[in-house]
Each structure stands twice: as C-alpha cells, then as structure tokens.
C-alpha cells in the first residue's frame, strides 16, 4: 500500500506543550511520517515559525467580514497553515455544526489552498441502534471527494479512553473507502482518531485501511506522541 502515513496532533483548546519548537521536537517534520499539528489559533504562527506542518482546528467558510470571533480559511492559509480540520465532532456536537456547514468549510478550504481533513463518526446511540454506517455515510457523502483526507473518529471514543478495537476501526475505514469514487479509493488517506495512545497505536496502524492517526490527549504529551510517531515510522518502513 503506497499511502503515506500521517500522525496528526490535535491540541484542541490547550496551549502548545513545552518544548514543541525544540530541535528534537516530535512535532517537527519526520523523514518517513507526515506529522501535522493543529494548535489553537494563537499558537499557529509560533508553530509555523518552528517549521512545523501546521493546520487550523476550524476555519470559517466566509473569506472575511463581520463575523466576530471567527478566523477564515483564507486567513489560516495566509498565516502559513497547509491543513484544516473540518467537522470535528466537538464542533458538530458542541457548536451545532451541520453537514451543510462542513461542506461549505471544505469548499472554502480547498479554494483557499488548504487540505481539509474531514472528521466523521457515529455516536454511541447510533452504534447501539446499528446505525453507525448510515450516520457515517451521510457525513462522508456531504463533502466533495478527491482532495480531502478523512478521519474516522467515533464520538464514543473521543477523550473517553474507549478506543475502537482495530477490527471495528478497520471495518469502518474499509466502509468509508468503499463510499469514495473508484478512482480515489486507493489514494485517499483515512485516519483513525479516538483515545489513541502509545499502547494501541501500533495495532491500529497495522490495519490495511488505517493510514494514520488523529491524536488528541496523547498529542499533548511530547514523549507519548514521539512514541507514536516512532511506531508509525517503523510500520511504514
Ligand atoms: P482523543 O481526541 O485522542 O483525546 O480521544 C481525538 C480527537 O478529538 O481528535
């Protein structure tokens, strides 16, 4: 399989970990793994200055204007970001973002020259009711395909310590891949996210359709993140 492995650090609403810009920082570009950091808006410029591949955790679909508190995709690009997260479950569930909002963000991100990572995933209720595929399909089909990366992040696994088993994750990743146009199935990267850590990273990364990880809590601990990058590098060599 020729898809490059991605290890993405989502720092959420936390400051940059101490030493993030040090010469031996695990957040800096790696020879065999694409390491991407999603800091708060306030830390974007410091990450870019430290030559870290940087993304926005969110971006407004409007290019500019009277949107107090927002930052546009265009502004993220101008600040040096190359990636942006769209549709993270915390935005969907805590900020009420809809599939239409996420679609508009993806389109704006592509127009601004950013690479969107679109997060999708079912809630625990949806899984209990056997509706996980329906829920994820709706989110995947809501965005344009081709120049986006997906992150499967089951809502019940985010920040809960409950990781999807490698089998569940693989099954959902294969399902997501099957929804993509035939000519994009082999090339589209699909990351897994939700309570990943140095203990479970390796087994998840071993799955055929898992092309990397979107890491929250463990990405705030440089040593843990370093370990995960090392596992990814070892498996992709
Ligand atoms: P977690 O977060 O690793 O802390 O579960 C993942 C995410 O929200 O992207």
Coordinates of N, CA and C and ligand atoms in Angstrom, one line a residue:
X1 N 0.8 -1.2 0.0 CA 0.0 0.0 0.0 C 0.9 1.3 0.0
X2 N 0.6 2.2 -0.9 CA 1.5 3.3 -1.0 C 1.1 4.6 -0.3
X3 N 0.0 4.5 0.4 CA -0.4 5.8 1.0 C 0.5 6.2 2.2
X4 N 0.9 7.4 2.2 CA 1.8 7.9 3.2 C 1.1 8.0 4.6
X5 N 1.8 7.6 5.6 CA 1.2 7.6 7.0 C 1.2 9.0 7.6
X6 N 0.1 9.4 8.2 CA 0.0 10.7 8.8 C -0.2 10.6 10.3
X7 N 0.6 11.3 11.1 CA 0.3 11.4 12.5 C 0.0 12.8 12.8
X8 N -1.3 13.1 13.2 CA -1.7 14.4 13.4 C -2.0 14.7 14.9
X9 N -1.5 15.8 15.4 CA -1.7 16.2 16.8 C -2.8 17.3 16.9
X10 N -3.9 17.0 17.5 CA -4.9 18.0 17.7 C -4.8 18.5 19.2
X11 N -4.3 19.7 19.3 CA -4.1 20.2 20.7 C -5.3 20.8 21.3
X12 N -6.4 20.9 20.5 CA -7.7 21.4 21.0 C -7.5 22.7 21.7
X13 N -8.2 23.0 22.7 CA -8.1 24.3 23.4 C -7.1 24.3 24.5
X14 N -5.9 23.8 24.2 CA -4.8 23.8 25.1 C -3.6 24.5 24.5
X15 N -2.7 25.0 25.4 CA -1.5 25.7 24.9 C -0.6 24.7 24.3
X16 N 0.4 25.2 23.5 CA 1.4 24.3 23.0 C 2.3 23.7 24.1
X17 N 2.5 22.4 24.0 CA 3.3 21.7 25.0 C 4.7 22.3 25.1
X18 N 5.3 22.3 26.3 CA 6.7 22.8 26.5 C 7.6 22.1 25.5
X19 N 8.5 22.8 24.9 CA 9.5 22.2 24.0 C 9.0 21.9 22.6
X20 N 7.8 22.3 22.3 CA 7.2 22.0 21.0 C 8.1 22.4 19.8
X21 N 8.9 23.5 20.1 CA 9.7 24.1 19.0 C 11.1 23.7 19.1
X22 N 11.5 22.8 20.1 CA 12.9 22.4 20.2 C 13.4 21.7 19.0
X23 N 14.7 21.6 18.9 CA 15.3 21.0 17.7 C 14.8 19.5 17.6
X24 N 14.7 18.8 18.7 CA 14.3 17.4 18.6 C 12.8 17.2 18.9
X25 N 12.0 18.2 18.7 CA 10.6 18.1 19.0 C 9.9 17.0 18.1
X26 N 9.1 16.2 18.7 CA 8.4 15.2 17.9 C 7.3 15.8 17.0
X27 N 7.1 17.0 17.2 CA 6.0 17.7 16.3 C 6.6 18.2 15.0
X28 N 7.9 18.2 14.9 CA 8.6 18.7 13.7 C 8.5 17.6 12.6
X29 N 8.7 18.0 11.3 CA 8.6 17.0 10.2 C 9.5 15.8 10.4
X30 N 9.0 14.7 10.0 CA 9.8 13.4 10.1 C 10.1 12.9 8.8
X31 N 11.1 12.1 8.7 CA 11.5 11.6 7.3 C 10.5 10.7 6.7
X32 N 9.9 9.8 7.5 CA 9.0 8.8 6.9 C 7.5 8.9 7.3
X33 N 7.2 9.9 8.1 CA 5.8 10.0 8.5 C 5.4 11.5 8.4
X34 N 4.2 11.8 7.9 CA 3.8 13.2 7.8 C 3.2 13.6 9.1
X35 N 3.9 14.4 9.8 CA 3.5 14.9 11.2 C 2.8 16.3 10.9
X36 N 1.6 16.4 11.4 CA 0.9 17.7 11.3 C 0.3 18.1 12.7
X37 N 0.5 19.4 13.0 CA 0.0 19.8 14.3 C -1.2 20.8 14.1
X38 N -2.2 20.6 14.9 CA -3.4 21.5 14.9 C -3.4 22.3 16.2
X39 N -2.7 23.4 16.3 CA -2.7 24.2 17.6 C -3.9 25.1 17.6
X40 N -4.1 25.8 18.8 CA -5.1 26.8 18.8 C -4.7 28.0 17.8
X41 N -5.6 28.8 17.5 CA -5.3 29.9 16.6 C -4.1 30.7 17.1
X42 N -4.0 30.9 18.4 CA -3.0 31.7 18.9 C -1.6 31.2 18.8
X43 N -1.5 29.9 18.6 CA -0.2 29.2 18.5 C 0.2 28.9 17.1
X44 N -0.7 29.2 16.1 CA -0.4 28.9 14.7 C 0.9 29.5 14.3
X45 N 1.1 30.8 14.5 CA 2.3 31.4 14.0 C 3.6 30.9 14.6
X46 N 3.5 30.6 15.9 CA 4.7 30.0 16.5 C 5.1 28.6 15.9
X47 N 4.0 27.8 15.6 CA 4.3 26.5 15.0 C 4.9 26.7 13.6
X48 N 4.3 27.6 12.9 CA 4.8 27.8 11.5 C 6.2 28.3 11.6
X49 N 6.5 29.2 12.5 CA 7.9 29.7 12.7 C 8.9 28.6 13.1
X50 N 8.4 27.6 13.8 CA 9.2 26.5 14.2 C 9.3 25.4 13.1
X51 N 8.8 25.7 11.9 CA 8.8 24.9 10.7 C 8.0 23.6 10.9
X52 N 7.0 23.7 11.7 CA 6.1 22.5 11.9 C 5.0 22.6 10.9
X53 N 4.6 21.5 10.3 CA 3.5 21.5 9.4 C 2.2 21.7 10.2
X54 N 1.6 22.8 9.9 CA 0.5 23.3 10.8 C -0.9 23.4 10.1
X55 N -1.9 23.1 10.9 CA -3.2 23.2 10.4 C -4.1 23.9 11.3
X56 N -5.2 24.5 10.8 CA -6.2 25.1 11.7 C -7.2 24.0 12.2
X57 N -7.7 24.2 13.5 CA -8.6 23.3 14.0 C -10.0 23.5 13.5
X58 N -10.2 24.7 12.9 CA -11.5 25.0 12.3 C -11.2 26.3 11.5
X59 N -12.1 26.5 10.5 CA -12.0 27.7 9.7 C -13.4 28.2 9.2
X60 N -13.6 29.5 9.2 CA -14.9 30.0 8.7 C -15.0 29.9 7.2
X61 N -16.1 29.5 6.7 CA -16.2 29.4 5.2 C -16.3 30.8 4.5
X62 N -16.7 31.8 5.2 CA -16.7 33.1 4.6 C -15.2 33.6 4.6
X63 N -14.9 34.3 3.5 CA -13.4 34.8 3.4 C -13.1 35.9 4.4
X64 N -14.0 36.8 4.6 CA -13.7 37.9 5.6 C -15.1 38.5 5.9
X65 N -15.1 39.5 6.8 CA -16.3 40.3 7.0 C -16.7 40.3 8.5
X66 N -17.9 40.6 8.7 CA -18.4 40.9 10.1 C -18.8 39.5 10.8
X67 N -17.8 38.8 11.2 CA -18.0 37.5 11.9 C -17.1 37.5 13.1
X68 N -17.6 38.2 14.1 CA -16.8 38.4 15.3 C -16.3 37.1 15.9
X69 N -15.1 37.0 16.2 CA -14.6 35.8 16.8 C -14.1 34.7 15.9
X70 N -14.4 34.8 14.6 CA -14.1 33.8 13.6 C -12.7 34.1 12.9
X71 N -12.2 33.0 12.3 CA -11.0 33.1 11.5 C -11.2 32.4 10.2
X72 N -11.0 33.0 9.1 CA -11.4 32.4 7.8 C -10.3 31.4 7.3
X73 N -10.7 30.6 6.4 CA -9.8 29.6 5.7 C -8.6 30.4 5.1
X74 N -9.0 31.5 4.4 CA -8.0 32.3 3.8 C -7.0 32.9 4.8
X75 N -7.5 33.3 5.9 CA -6.5 33.8 6.9 C -5.6 32.7 7.5
X76 N -6.1 31.5 7.6 CA -5.3 30.4 8.1 C -4.2 30.1 7.0
X77 N -4.6 30.1 5.8 CA -3.6 29.9 4.7 C -2.5 31.0 4.7
X78 N -3.0 32.3 4.9 CA -2.0 33.4 4.9 C -1.1 33.3 6.1
X79 N -1.6 32.7 7.2 CA -0.7 32.5 8.4 C 0.3 31.4 8.3
X80 N 0.2 30.6 7.2 CA 1.1 29.5 7.0 C 0.6 28.1 7.2
X81 N -0.7 28.0 7.4 CA -1.3 26.7 7.6 C -1.4 26.0 6.2
X82 N -1.3 24.7 6.2 CA -1.5 23.9 5.0 C -2.7 23.0 5.1
X83 N -3.1 22.7 6.3 CA -4.2 21.8 6.6 C -5.3 22.5 7.4
X84 N -6.5 21.9 7.4 CA -7.5 22.4 8.3 C -8.4 21.2 8.7
X85 N -8.9 21.1 9.9 CA -9.9 20.1 10.3 C -11.2 20.7 10.0
X86 N -12.1 19.8 9.4 CA -13.5 20.2 9.2 C -14.4 19.2 9.8
X87 N -15.4 19.6 10.5 CA -16.4 18.7 11.0 C -15.9 17.9 12.2
X88 N -15.0 18.4 13.0 CA -14.6 17.6 14.2 C -15.8 17.4 15.0
X89 N -16.0 16.3 15.7 CA -17.2 16.0 16.4 C -17.5 17.1 17.5
X90 N -16.4 17.7 18.1 CA -16.7 18.7 19.1 C -17.3 19.9 18.5
X91 N -17.0 20.2 17.2 CA -17.7 21.3 16.5 C -19.1 20.9 16.1
X92 N -19.3 19.6 15.7 CA -20.6 19.2 15.3 C -21.6 19.1 16.5
X93 N -21.0 18.6 17.6 CA -21.9 18.3 18.8 C -22.0 19.4 19.8
X94 N -20.9 20.2 20.0 CA -20.9 21.2 21.0 C -21.1 22.6 20.4
X95 N -20.9 22.7 19.1 CA -21.2 24.0 18.4 C -22.2 23.9 17.3
X96 N -22.9 22.8 17.3 CA -24.1 22.6 16.4 C -23.8 22.7 14.9
X97 N -22.6 22.3 14.5 CA -22.3 22.4 13.1 C -23.0 21.3 12.3
X98 N -23.6 21.6 11.2 CA -24.3 20.6 10.4 C -23.4 20.1 9.2
X99 N -23.9 19.1 8.5 CA -23.2 18.6 7.3 C -23.1 19.7 6.3
X100 N -24.1 20.6 6.2 CA -24.0 21.7 5.2 C -22.9 22.7 5.6
X101 N -22.8 23.0 6.9 CA -21.7 23.8 7.4 C -20.3 23.2 7.0
X102 N -20.2 21.9 7.2 CA -19.0 21.2 7.0 C -18.6 21.3 5.5
X103 N -19.7 21.0 4.7 CA -19.5 21.1 3.2 C -18.9 22.5 2.8
X104 N -19.6 23.5 3.3 CA -19.2 24.9 3.0 C -17.7 25.1 3.4
X105 N -17.4 24.6 4.6 CA -16.0 24.8 5.1 C -15.0 24.0 4.2
X106 N -15.3 22.8 3.8 CA -14.4 22.1 2.9 C -14.2 22.8 1.6
X107 N -15.3 23.3 1.0 CA -15.2 24.1 -0.3 C -14.3 25.3 -0.1
X108 N -14.5 26.0 1.0 CA -13.8 27.3 1.3 C -12.3 26.9 1.5
X109 N -12.1 25.8 2.2 CA -10.7 25.4 2.5 C -9.9 25.1 1.2
X110 N -10.6 24.4 0.3 CA -9.9 24.0 -1.0 C -9.7 25.3 -1.8
X111 N -10.7 26.2 -1.8 CA -10.5 27.4 -2.5 C -9.3 28.2 -2.0
X112 N -9.1 28.2 -0.7 CA -8.1 28.9 0.0 C -6.7 28.2 -0.1
X113 N -6.7 27.0 -0.7 CA -5.4 26.3 -0.8 C -5.0 25.5 0.4
X114 N -6.0 25.2 1.2 CA -5.8 24.3 2.4 C -6.2 22.9 2.1
X115 N -5.6 21.9 2.7 CA -6.0 20.5 2.6 C -6.9 20.1 3.7
X116 N -8.2 19.9 3.5 CA -9.1 19.6 4.6 C -9.0 18.1 5.1
X117 N -9.0 18.0 6.4 CA -9.2 16.6 7.0 C -10.6 16.6 7.6
X118 N -11.4 15.8 7.0 CA -12.8 15.8 7.3 C -13.1 14.7 8.4
X119 N -13.6 15.1 9.5 CA -13.8 14.2 10.6 C -15.3 13.7 10.5
X120 N -15.4 12.3 10.6 CA -16.7 11.7 10.6 C -16.8 10.7 11.7
X121 N -17.9 10.3 12.2 CA -18.0 9.3 13.2 C -19.4 9.3 13.8
X122 N -19.8 8.1 14.3 CA -21.1 7.9 14.9 C -21.1 8.1 16.4
X123 N -22.2 8.4 17.0 CA -22.4 8.5 18.4 C -22.6 7.1 19.0
X124 N -22.5 7.0 20.3 CA -22.7 5.6 20.9 C -24.1 5.2 20.7
X125 N -25.1 6.1 20.7 CA -26.5 5.7 20.5 C -26.7 5.2 19.1
X126 N -26.1 5.9 18.1 CA -26.2 5.4 16.7 C -25.6 4.0 16.6
X127 N -24.5 3.7 17.2 CA -23.9 2.4 17.2 C -24.8 1.4 17.9
X128 N -25.3 1.7 19.0 CA -26.2 0.8 19.8 C -27.4 0.4 18.9
X129 N -27.9 1.4 18.1 CA -29.0 1.1 17.2 C -28.7 0.5 15.9
X130 N -27.4 0.2 15.7 CA -27.0 -0.4 14.5 C -26.9 0.6 13.3
X131 N -26.9 1.9 13.6 CA -26.9 2.9 12.6 C -25.6 3.6 12.3
X132 N -24.5 2.9 12.7 CA -23.2 3.6 12.5 C -22.9 3.8 11.1
X133 N -23.2 2.9 10.2 CA -22.8 3.1 8.8 C -23.7 4.2 8.2
X134 N -25.0 4.2 8.5 CA -25.9 5.2 8.0 C -25.4 6.6 8.4
X135 N -25.0 6.7 9.6 CA -24.5 8.0 10.2 C -23.3 8.5 9.5
X136 N -22.3 7.6 9.4 CA -21.0 7.9 8.8 C -21.2 8.2 7.3
X137 N -22.0 7.4 6.6 CA -22.2 7.6 5.2 C -22.7 9.0 4.9
X138 N -23.7 9.4 5.7 CA -24.3 10.8 5.5 C -23.2 11.9 5.6
X139 N -22.3 11.7 6.6 CA -21.2 12.7 6.7 C -20.2 12.7 5.6
X140 N -19.9 11.4 5.2 CA -18.9 11.3 4.1 C -19.4 11.8 2.8
X141 N -20.7 11.5 2.5 CA -21.3 11.9 1.2 C -21.6 13.4 1.2
X142 N -21.5 14.1 2.3 CA -21.9 15.5 2.4 C -20.8 16.4 1.9
X143 N -19.6 15.9 1.7 CA -18.4 16.7 1.3 C -17.9 16.3 -0.1
X144 N -17.3 17.2 -0.8 CA -16.7 16.8 -2.1 C -15.5 15.9 -1.9
X145 N -15.3 14.9 -2.7 CA -14.2 14.0 -2.5 C -13.1 14.4 -3.5
X146 N -12.0 13.7 -3.3 CA -10.9 14.0 -4.3 C -9.7 14.6 -3.6
X147 N -9.9 15.8 -3.1 CA -8.7 16.4 -2.5 C -8.8 16.6 -1.0
X148 N -9.5 15.6 -0.4 CA -9.7 15.6 1.1 C -9.1 14.3 1.7
X149 N -8.8 14.4 3.0 CA -8.4 13.3 3.8 C -9.6 13.1 4.8
X150 N -9.9 11.9 5.2 CA -10.9 11.7 6.2 C -10.3 11.2 7.5
X151 N -11.0 11.5 8.6 CA -10.6 11.0 9.9 C -11.9 10.3 10.5
X152 N -11.8 9.0 10.7 CA -12.9 8.3 11.3 C -12.7 8.4 12.8
X153 N -13.6 9.1 13.5 CA -13.4 9.3 14.9 C -14.8 9.0 15.6
X154 N -15.0 7.8 16.0 CA -16.3 7.5 16.7 C -16.4 8.4 17.9
X155 N -17.6 9.1 18.0 CA -17.8 10.1 19.1 C -17.6 9.4 20.5
X156 N -18.0 8.2 20.6 CA -17.9 7.5 21.9 C -16.5 7.1 22.3
X157 N -15.5 7.3 21.3 CA -14.1 7.0 21.6 C -13.3 8.3 21.9
X158 N -13.9 9.4 21.6 CA -13.0 10.7 21.7 C -12.9 11.1 23.2
X159 N -11.7 11.1 23.7 CA -11.4 11.6 25.0 C -12.0 10.8 26.1
X160 N -12.5 9.5 25.8 CA -13.2 8.7 26.8 C -12.3 7.6 27.3
X161 N -11.2 7.3 26.6 CA -10.4 6.2 27.0 C -10.9 4.9 26.3
X162 N -12.0 5.0 25.6 CA -12.6 3.8 24.9 C -12.2 3.8 23.5
X163 N -11.1 3.1 23.1 CA -10.7 3.1 21.7 C -11.5 2.1 20.9
X164 N -11.8 2.3 19.7 CA -12.4 1.3 18.8 C -11.4 0.2 18.7
X165 N -11.9 -1.1 18.7 CA -10.9 -2.1 18.5 C -10.3 -2.0 17.1
X166 N -9.1 -2.5 16.8 CA -8.6 -2.4 15.5 C -9.6 -3.0 14.5
X167 N -10.3 -4.1 14.9 CA -11.2 -4.7 13.9 C -12.4 -3.8 13.6
X168 N -13.0 -3.1 14.6 CA -14.1 -2.2 14.4 C -13.6 -1.0 13.5
X169 N -12.4 -0.5 13.9 CA -11.9 0.6 13.1 C -11.6 0.2 11.7
X170 N -11.0 -0.9 11.5 CA -10.7 -1.4 10.1 C -12.0 -1.5 9.3
X171 N -13.0 -2.1 9.9 CA -14.3 -2.3 9.2 C -14.9 -1.0 8.8
X172 N -14.8 0.0 9.6 CA -15.4 1.3 9.3 C -14.6 2.0 8.3
X173 N -13.2 1.9 8.4 CA -12.4 2.5 7.4 C -12.6 1.9 6.0
X174 N -12.7 0.6 5.9 CA -13.0 -0.1 4.6 C -14.3 0.4 4.1
X175 N -15.3 0.6 5.0 CA -16.6 1.0 4.6 C -16.5 2.4 4.0
X176 N -15.8 3.3 4.7 CA -15.7 4.7 4.2 C -15.0 4.7 2.8
X177 N -13.9 3.9 2.7 CA -13.2 3.8 1.4 C -14.2 3.4 0.3
X178 N -15.0 2.4 0.6 CA -16.0 1.9 -0.4 C -16.9 3.0 -0.9
X179 N -17.1 4.0 -0.1 CA -18.1 5.1 -0.5 C -17.5 6.1 -1.4
X180 N -16.2 6.0 -1.6 CA -15.5 7.0 -2.4 C -15.5 6.6 -3.9
X181 N -15.4 7.6 -4.8 CA -15.4 7.2 -6.2 C -14.2 6.2 -6.4
X182 N -14.5 5.3 -7.3 CA -13.5 4.2 -7.6 C -12.0 4.7 -7.8
X183 N -11.9 5.8 -8.5 CA -10.5 6.2 -8.8 C -9.9 6.9 -7.7
X184 N -10.6 7.1 -6.6 CA -10.0 7.8 -5.4 C -9.8 6.8 -4.2
X185 N -10.3 5.6 -4.4 CA -10.2 4.7 -3.2 C -8.8 4.3 -2.8
X186 N -8.0 4.1 -3.8 CA -6.6 3.7 -3.4 C -5.7 4.8 -2.9
X187 N -6.1 6.0 -3.2 CA -5.2 7.1 -2.9 C -5.6 8.0 -1.7
X188 N -6.9 7.9 -1.3 CA -7.4 8.7 -0.2 C -7.0 8.2 1.1
X189 N -6.4 9.1 1.9 CA -5.9 8.7 3.3 C -7.1 8.8 4.2
X190 N -7.2 7.8 5.1 CA -8.3 7.8 6.1 C -7.6 7.5 7.5
X191 N -7.7 8.5 8.4 CA -7.0 8.4 9.7 C -8.0 7.9 10.7
X192 N -7.5 7.3 11.8 CA -8.4 7.0 12.9 C -8.1 7.9 14.1
X193 N -9.1 8.3 14.8 CA -9.0 9.1 16.0 C -9.9 8.7 17.1
X194 N -9.5 8.8 18.3 CA -10.4 8.5 19.5 C -9.6 7.6 20.5
X195 N -9.1 8.3 21.5 CA -8.3 7.7 22.6 C -7.1 6.9 22.1
X196 N -6.5 7.4 21.1 CA -5.2 6.6 20.7 C -4.1 7.0 21.6
X197 N -3.2 6.1 21.8 CA -2.0 6.3 22.7 C -0.9 5.4 22.3
X198 N 0.3 5.4 22.9 CA 1.4 4.6 22.5 C 1.1 3.1 22.6
X199 N 0.1 2.7 23.5 CA -0.2 1.3 23.7 C -1.1 0.7 22.5
X200 N -1.9 1.6 22.0 CA -2.8 1.0 20.9 C -2.5 1.4 19.5
X201 N -1.5 2.4 19.4 CA -1.2 3.0 18.1 C -0.8 1.9 17.0
X202 N 0.1 1.1 17.5 CA 0.7 0.1 16.6 C -0.4 -0.8 15.9
X203 N -1.3 -1.4 16.8 CA -2.3 -2.3 16.2 C -3.2 -1.6 15.3
X204 N -3.6 -0.4 15.6 CA -4.5 0.4 14.7 C -3.8 0.6 13.4
X205 N -2.5 1.1 13.5 CA -1.8 1.4 12.3 C -1.5 0.2 11.4
X206 N -1.5 -1.0 12.0 CA -1.3 -2.2 11.2 C -2.5 -2.5 10.3
X207 N -3.6 -1.9 10.5 CA -4.8 -2.3 9.7 C -4.6 -1.7 8.3
X208 N -5.1 -2.5 7.3 CA -4.9 -2.1 5.9 C -5.5 -0.8 5.5
X209 N -6.6 -0.4 6.1 CA -7.3 0.8 5.6 C -7.1 2.0 6.6
X210 N -6.2 1.8 7.6 CA -5.9 2.9 8.5 C -4.6 3.5 8.1
X211 N -4.6 4.8 7.7 CA -3.4 5.4 7.1 C -2.8 6.4 8.0
X212 N -3.2 6.4 9.3 CA -2.6 7.3 10.2 C -3.6 7.6 11.4
X213 N -3.1 8.5 12.3 CA -3.9 8.7 13.5 C -4.1 10.2 13.7
X214 N -5.3 10.6 14.2 CA -5.5 12.0 14.7 C -5.6 11.9 16.2
X215 N -4.6 12.4 16.8 CA -4.4 12.2 18.2 C -4.7 13.4 19.1
X216 N -5.5 13.3 20.1 CA -5.9 14.4 21.0 C -5.0 14.4 22.2
X217 N -5.6 13.8 23.3 CA -4.9 13.8 24.6 C -3.4 13.4 24.6
X218 N -3.1 12.3 23.9 CA -1.7 11.8 23.9 C -0.8 12.8 23.1
X219 N -1.4 13.6 22.3 CA -0.5 14.5 21.5 C -0.1 15.8 22.3
X220 N -0.7 15.9 23.5 CA -0.2 17.0 24.4 C 1.0 16.6 25.2
X221 N 1.3 15.3 25.1 CA 2.5 14.7 25.9 C 3.6 14.4 24.9
X222 N 4.6 15.2 24.8 CA 5.6 15.0 23.7 C 6.2 13.6 23.7
X223 N 6.4 13.0 24.9 CA 7.0 11.7 24.9 C 6.1 10.6 24.3
X224 N 4.8 10.8 24.6 CA 3.8 9.8 24.1 C 3.7 10.0 22.6
X225 N 3.6 11.2 22.2 CA 3.5 11.5 20.7 C 4.7 11.0 20.0
X226 N 5.9 11.2 20.6 CA 7.1 10.7 19.9 C 7.1 9.2 19.7
X227 N 6.6 8.5 20.7 CA 6.5 7.1 20.7 C 5.6 6.6 19.5
X228 N 4.5 7.4 19.4 CA 3.5 7.0 18.3 C 4.1 7.3 17.0
X229 N 4.8 8.4 16.8 CA 5.5 8.7 15.5 C 6.5 7.6 15.2
X230 N 7.2 7.1 16.3 CA 8.2 6.1 16.0 C 7.5 4.8 15.6
X231 N 6.4 4.4 16.2 CA 5.7 3.2 15.7 C 5.2 3.4 14.3
X232 N 4.7 4.5 14.0 CA 4.2 4.8 12.6 C 5.4 4.7 11.6
X233 N 6.5 5.2 12.0 CA 7.7 5.2 11.1 C 8.2 3.8 10.9
X234 N 8.2 3.0 12.0 CA 8.6 1.6 11.9 C 7.7 0.8 11.0
X235 N 6.4 1.0 11.2 CA 5.5 0.2 10.4 C 5.4 0.6 8.9
X236 N 5.8 1.9 8.7 CA 5.7 2.3 7.2 C 7.1 2.1 6.5
X237 N 8.1 1.6 7.2 CA 9.4 1.4 6.5 C 9.4 0.0 5.8
Ligands
LIG1 P1 -8.5 11.9 21.9 O1 -9.0 13.0 20.8 O2 -7.3 11.3 21.3 O3 -8.2 12.7 23.1 O4 -9.6 11.0 22.1 C1 -9.0 12.8 19.4 C2 -9.6 13.9 18.7 O5 -10.6 14.5 19.2 O6 -9.2 14.3 17.6

